[in-house]
Coordinates of C-alpha atoms in Angstrom, one line a residue:
M1 CA -42.2 -42.4 -43.1
R2 CA -40.8 -39.7 -45.1
S3 CA -41.3 -37.2 -42.5
F4 CA -40.0 -39.1 -40.0
K5 CA -36.5 -39.1 -41.7
I6 CA -36.6 -35.4 -42.2
I7 CA -37.2 -34.7 -38.6
A8 CA -34.5 -37.1 -37.6
L9 CA -32.3 -35.6 -39.8
M10 CA -33.2 -32.2 -38.3
L11 CA -32.8 -33.1 -34.8
V12 CA -29.3 -34.8 -35.7
V13 CA -27.9 -31.3 -37.5
L14 CA -29.5 -29.5 -34.4
L15 CA -27.5 -31.4 -32.1
V16 CA -24.2 -31.2 -33.9
L17 CA -25.1 -27.6 -34.0
A18 CA -25.7 -27.3 -30.6
A19 CA -22.7 -29.5 -29.5
C20 CA -20.5 -27.3 -31.7
S21 CA -21.1 -24.0 -30.4
G22 CA -20.4 -24.9 -26.6
Q23 CA -17.0 -25.0 -27.0
K24 CA -15.7 -21.1 -27.2
G25 CA -11.8 -21.9 -27.7
P26 CA -9.3 -20.7 -25.1
K27 CA -10.3 -17.9 -22.9
G28 CA -8.2 -14.9 -23.0
P29 CA -6.6 -12.9 -20.1
E30 CA -9.0 -11.0 -17.8
K31 CA -8.6 -7.6 -16.6
I32 CA -8.5 -7.5 -12.6
Y33 CA -11.0 -4.7 -11.8
Y34 CA -9.1 -1.5 -9.2
P35 CA -10.6 1.9 -8.7
D36 CA -9.3 4.5 -10.8
W37 CA -7.6 6.3 -7.9
W38 CA -5.4 3.1 -7.2
Q39 CA -1.9 3.5 -6.6
L40 CA -1.7 7.3 -7.5
Q41 CA 0.2 9.5 -5.7
D42 CA -1.7 13.0 -5.7
S43 CA -0.4 15.0 -2.7
P44 CA 3.4 15.9 -1.7
E45 CA 2.7 16.5 1.3
Y46 CA 1.0 12.9 2.6
I47 CA 2.5 9.4 2.0
Q48 CA -0.5 7.5 0.5
T49 CA -0.6 3.8 1.0
Y50 CA -3.1 1.1 0.3
G51 CA -4.8 -2.0 1.0
M52 CA -7.1 -4.4 -0.4
A53 CA -8.8 -7.3 1.2
E54 CA -11.5 -9.8 -0.2
K55 CA -13.4 -11.6 3.0
V56 CA -17.2 -12.9 3.6
S57 CA -18.4 -10.0 5.7
Q58 CA -17.7 -6.1 4.6
N59 CA -16.6 -5.2 8.1
T60 CA -14.1 -7.9 7.7
S61 CA -13.1 -7.0 4.2
Y62 CA -12.6 -3.1 5.3
D63 CA -10.8 -3.8 8.5
A64 CA -8.2 -6.3 6.5
A65 CA -7.6 -3.8 3.9
Y66 CA -7.2 -0.9 6.3
A67 CA -4.4 -3.2 8.1
N68 CA -2.9 -3.9 4.9
A69 CA -2.6 -0.3 3.9
M70 CA -0.9 0.3 7.4
L71 CA 1.3 -2.2 7.2
Q72 CA 2.4 -0.9 3.6
A73 CA 2.6 2.8 5.2
A74 CA 5.2 1.1 8.2
Q75 CA 7.1 -0.6 5.2
Y76 CA 7.3 2.5 3.4
V77 CA 8.0 5.1 6.6
E78 CA 11.0 2.5 7.3
S79 CA 12.3 2.8 4.3
Y80 CA 12.0 6.6 3.8
V81 CA 13.1 7.2 7.6
K82 CA 16.6 5.1 6.8
G83 CA 17.4 7.0 3.5
M84 CA 17.1 10.1 5.3
V85 CA 19.0 8.6 8.1
K86 CA 21.7 7.2 6.0
N87 CA 22.0 10.7 4.6
Y88 CA 22.5 12.3 7.7
Q89 CA 25.4 9.6 8.5
E90 CA 27.3 10.1 5.5
E91 CA 27.1 13.9 5.4
A92 CA 28.4 13.8 8.9
G93 CA 30.9 11.1 8.2
V94 CA 29.6 8.7 11.1
E95 CA 31.4 6.0 11.3
N96 CA 30.8 5.4 15.3
P97 CA 28.9 2.0 16.0
T98 CA 27.1 2.9 18.9
V99 CA 25.6 5.9 16.5
T100 CA 25.0 3.3 14.1
A101 CA 23.0 1.0 16.3
L102 CA 21.1 4.3 18.0
T103 CA 20.1 5.0 14.5
S104 CA 18.9 1.4 13.5
S105 CA 16.8 1.5 16.8
V106 CA 15.4 5.1 15.7
V107 CA 14.6 4.0 12.7
K108 CA 12.4 0.5 14.2
V109 CA 10.6 3.3 16.6
V110 CA 9.7 5.6 14.2
S111 CA 8.5 3.0 11.6
S112 CA 6.7 0.9 14.2
S113 CA 4.7 3.9 16.1
K114 CA 1.1 5.0 15.4
F115 CA 1.1 7.6 12.4
A116 CA -0.2 10.8 13.8
N117 CA -3.5 12.2 11.8
A118 CA -3.4 9.1 9.2
M119 CA -6.7 8.8 7.8
V120 CA -8.6 7.1 5.1
T121 CA -9.0 9.3 2.2
K122 CA -10.5 6.9 -0.5
Q123 CA -12.5 3.5 0.2
E124 CA -14.2 1.6 -2.1
T125 CA -16.1 -1.9 -1.5
I126 CA -17.5 -4.5 -4.0
V127 CA -19.5 -7.1 -4.4
T128 CA -18.1 -10.3 -6.2
D129 CA -19.5 -12.4 -8.2
D130 CA -19.2 -15.4 -5.0
N131 CA -20.6 -13.0 -2.6
R132 CA -17.7 -11.7 -1.1
Y133 CA -16.8 -7.7 -0.2
K134 CA -13.6 -6.9 -1.8
T135 CA -12.5 -3.2 -0.5
F136 CA -9.9 -1.2 -1.4
V137 CA -8.2 1.3 0.5
R138 CA -6.3 4.9 0.7
V139 CA -4.6 5.7 3.9
S140 CA -2.7 9.2 3.9
I141 CA -0.4 10.4 6.3
P142 CA 1.2 13.9 6.7
K143 CA 4.8 13.5 5.8
E144 CA 5.4 16.5 8.6
A145 CA 4.2 13.8 11.2
V146 CA 6.8 11.1 10.1
N147 CA 9.5 14.2 9.8
E148 CA 8.3 15.7 13.6
N149 CA 8.6 11.6 15.1
L150 CA 11.8 11.1 13.5
V151 CA 13.2 14.1 14.6
D152 CA 11.8 14.0 18.4
K153 CA 13.4 10.3 18.2
I154 CA 16.7 11.4 17.0
K155 CA 16.8 14.0 19.9
K156 CA 16.0 11.8 22.6
E157 CA 18.9 9.9 21.8
E158 CA 22.1 12.1 22.9
A159 CA 24.6 10.0 21.0
L160 CA 23.0 10.3 17.9
Y161 CA 21.5 13.7 18.5
N162 CA 25.1 15.0 19.2
A163 CA 26.5 13.3 15.7
F164 CA 23.6 14.6 13.6
K165 CA 23.0 18.3 15.0
A166 CA 26.2 19.7 12.8
S167 CA 24.7 17.9 10.2
Q168 CA 23.0 20.5 7.1
S169 CA 20.3 17.8 6.5
F170 CA 19.5 17.4 9.8
K171 CA 18.9 21.4 9.9
E172 CA 17.1 21.2 6.9
L173 CA 14.9 18.6 8.3
D174 CA 14.5 20.6 11.6
E175 CA 13.3 23.7 9.6
E176 CA 11.2 21.7 7.5
V177 CA 9.2 20.4 10.5
E178 CA 9.1 23.8 12.1
K179 CA 7.3 25.3 9.1
Y180 CA 4.4 23.1 10.2

């Protein structure tokens, strides 16, 4: 009988210890994984944009990540082009509503056009704990392609071209494009 009490006591102690060890307390923040090259802008000649996607298929994960990078590129280029065109307008003192409307049209066309020589320069795919594919993509677009596209679109809009061709900034942009 005495050995039965000792065994029962040991079982109770083991159960209490097992029950207490299961609670680990609140979990702290976890670091989310990104490749070491993620969000780096390491080349002044290129506009580098990034996309990420998580899907059940490796191909759809890559396609979605690439699409996200291209969307980011379009948004970046639109801001970049708007900034350059705004500088030209301020320098030339353009207040003509027709020129302003044409400028908006040029910005939309340049930012929505397909990017010449866009290339995926980095890509990484990992398999998550729940067997999904997470893909990271870096797309690099030569700045000269964006600049050439902008100059071509401005030259095609005669009123806009006439307003900007006397601009020192436009001359500098044109010279920069000619270097390539």
